[in-house]
Amino acid sequence: MNVLFEQIGRIVIAKLNRPKALNALNSEIMIELISGLQKYDNYPEVGCFIITGNERAFCAGADIKEMIQKDFSEMFNEDYFGYWELFSRIKTPIVAAVNGYAFGGGCELAMMCDIIYASENAQFGQPEIKLGVIPGIGGSQRLTKLIGKPKAMEMILTGRTIDAIEAERIGLVTQILRKTDFLSQVIHIAQTIASYSKIALKAAKEATNYALESSLKDGIFFERRLFHSLFHTQNQIEGMSAFIEKRTAKFN
Ligand code: DAK
């Protein structure tokens, strides 16, 4: 199996499992990852995903050995890696836990997640230019929106990789966590997220992502309508009642 899924209470960890290839993304790993996420996305009790790799590599990018065999017509006819668009339709929050290399498609995978935690030894980069190509899973778009054109353009045109400290400073990652017990720390945060109302989590993710694609006016309207819609849920009644009754809310 190229991806190992483990459910722990209300969270699911998806561990990329091609260690000999530094978790390079080929078609199989992409399909296994996305179909697993789709399955658990529908489980009402699952409130957060973690995607991780191993100590050496989160993911060293798209599989160069798979790609080198393809010509334009194959790439075009297969719509190679177009399948990644389905990743963006997962409604449950996804946290990337990045240890080691996150290069090319690996950096793009991390950016497709909703929160990125970096271990002290994480490294990020878009080195595709060194291979005669460009980022292909949204790198030029997401990186530019996240860190701005000056930094994104430099990373993409030079292929320079950056360490966790720089990644945190320029806003590519949410936070650096210590290397020791890295995954346990991420699990703890994911469990906190997953303890909340799943419908509210989905709405919060959708509204926040909408900010990247809309005008401020449209985004604020969309957020307000989603906010209104939550007043139809049991979890809204439970959350507000618990506050007034001075107890911890129990969401389903
Ligand atoms: N693909 C396939 N195999 C990879 C790989 C990759 N991206 N990265 C590493 N490996 C394999 C190596 O070939 C090696 O395999 P063996 O030789 O042992 O069989 C094994 O993993 C260990 O790698 P190294 O021996 O190189 O390990 P080092 O520690 O010395 O170096 C490294 C680690 C991460 C610095 C180095 O492996 C490296 O530079 N890797 C390539 C990083 C990279 O260039 N990533 C970007 C890939 S291109 C598109 C869709 C997607 C994309 C583009 C277009 N369309 C839809 C249009 C995306 C492109 C990319 O992501």
Tab-separated table of C-alpha atoms and ligand atoms in Angstrom, residues 18-22 24-25 56 60-65 67 75 79-82 101 103-106 108 127-128 131 133-137, ligand 1:
chain	number	residue	atom	x	y	z
A	18	ARG	CA	6.917	5.050	-0.636
A	19	PRO	CA	10.003	5.585	1.543
A	20	LYS	CA	12.495	4.257	-1.031
A	21	ALA	CA	11.328	6.907	-3.506
A	22	LEU	CA	11.108	9.585	-0.805
A	24	ALA	CA	7.395	10.676	-4.746
A	25	LEU	CA	3.880	11.084	-6.119
A	56	ARG	CA	13.472	11.976	5.806
A	60	ALA	CA	10.121	14.711	-2.856
A	61	GLY	CA	7.684	15.701	-5.597
A	62	ALA	CA	6.010	14.150	-8.576
A	63	ASP	CA	7.592	10.855	-9.627
A	64	ILE	CA	10.220	11.822	-12.178
A	65	LYS	CA	10.674	8.171	-13.223
A	67	MET	CA	6.846	11.315	-15.825
A	75	MET	CA	0.064	13.974	-20.593
A	79	ASP	CA	-4.947	15.078	-18.112
A	80	TYR	CA	-1.982	13.977	-16.027
A	81	PHE	CA	-2.446	14.929	-12.385
A	82	GLY	CA	-5.769	16.661	-13.157
A	101	TYR	CA	11.822	17.225	2.102
A	103	PHE	CA	9.814	19.524	-2.890
A	104	GLY	CA	7.888	20.110	-6.113
A	105	GLY	CA	4.615	18.193	-5.889
A	106	GLY	CA	5.410	17.629	-2.179
A	108	GLU	CA	2.274	21.647	-3.613
A	127	PRO	CA	12.803	22.749	-8.029
A	128	GLU	CA	10.949	21.843	-11.256
A	131	LEU	CA	14.141	19.472	-14.607
A	133	VAL	CA	9.513	21.997	-16.436
A	134	ILE	CA	7.448	24.168	-14.111
A	135	PRO	CA	5.249	23.411	-11.089
A	136	GLY	CA	2.217	21.421	-12.234
A	137	ILE	CA	-0.070	20.877	-9.240
B	1	DAK	N1	10.733	11.093	-8.306
B	1	DAK	C1	11.167	9.825	-8.369
B	1	DAK	N2	12.129	9.325	-7.559
B	1	DAK	C2	12.663	10.163	-6.651
B	1	DAK	C3	12.253	11.521	-6.533
B	1	DAK	C4	11.226	11.975	-7.418
B	1	DAK	N3	10.714	13.232	-7.359
B	1	DAK	N4	12.976	12.094	-5.558
B	1	DAK	C5	13.794	11.148	-5.085
B	1	DAK	N5	13.620	9.979	-5.739
B	1	DAK	C6	14.315	8.710	-5.532
B	1	DAK	C7	15.727	8.788	-6.075
B	1	DAK	O1	15.737	8.546	-7.468
B	1	DAK	C8	16.386	7.672	-5.288
B	1	DAK	O2	16.019	6.447	-5.856
B	1	DAK	P1	17.127	5.293	-6.156
B	1	DAK	O3	18.172	5.943	-6.971
B	1	DAK	O4	17.606	4.908	-4.775
B	1	DAK	O5	16.346	4.235	-6.830
B	1	DAK	C9	15.705	7.774	-3.920
B	1	DAK	O6	14.494	8.472	-4.139
B	1	DAK	C10	16.515	8.558	-2.911
B	1	DAK	O7	16.845	9.809	-3.483
B	1	DAK	P2	18.340	10.379	-3.490
B	1	DAK	O8	19.337	9.284	-3.551
B	1	DAK	O9	18.406	11.432	-4.523
B	1	DAK	O10	18.399	11.012	-2.016
B	1	DAK	P3	19.251	12.279	-1.528
B	1	DAK	O11	19.038	12.322	-0.058
B	1	DAK	O12	20.628	12.253	-2.067
B	1	DAK	O13	18.527	13.557	-2.192
B	1	DAK	C11	16.584	14.906	-2.772
B	1	DAK	C12	17.195	13.850	-1.804
B	1	DAK	C13	15.130	15.104	-2.390
B	1	DAK	C14	17.356	16.230	-2.636
B	1	DAK	C15	16.743	14.378	-4.230
B	1	DAK	O14	16.218	13.049	-4.295
B	1	DAK	C16	15.968	15.199	-5.214
B	1	DAK	O15	16.445	16.279	-5.637
B	1	DAK	N6	14.840	14.713	-5.660
B	1	DAK	C17	14.056	15.328	-6.710
B	1	DAK	C18	13.323	16.525	-6.167
B	1	DAK	C19	12.543	17.195	-7.260
B	1	DAK	O16	13.107	17.639	-8.283
B	1	DAK	N7	11.266	17.274	-7.071
B	1	DAK	C20	10.365	17.861	-8.069
B	1	DAK	C21	9.876	16.755	-8.938
B	1	DAK	S1	9.030	17.393	-10.341
B	1	DAK	C22	2.607	18.370	-13.860
B	1	DAK	C23	2.344	17.747	-12.695
B	1	DAK	C24	3.261	17.723	-11.686
B	1	DAK	C25	4.468	18.321	-11.823
B	1	DAK	C26	4.770	18.929	-13.006
B	1	DAK	C27	3.853	18.976	-14.017
B	1	DAK	N8	1.643	18.447	-14.891
B	1	DAK	C28	0.302	17.994	-14.564
B	1	DAK	C29	1.819	19.260	-16.006
B	1	DAK	C30	5.380	18.261	-10.732
B	1	DAK	C31	6.649	18.103	-10.911
B	1	DAK	C32	7.516	17.746	-9.793
B	1	DAK	O17	7.190	17.641	-8.641
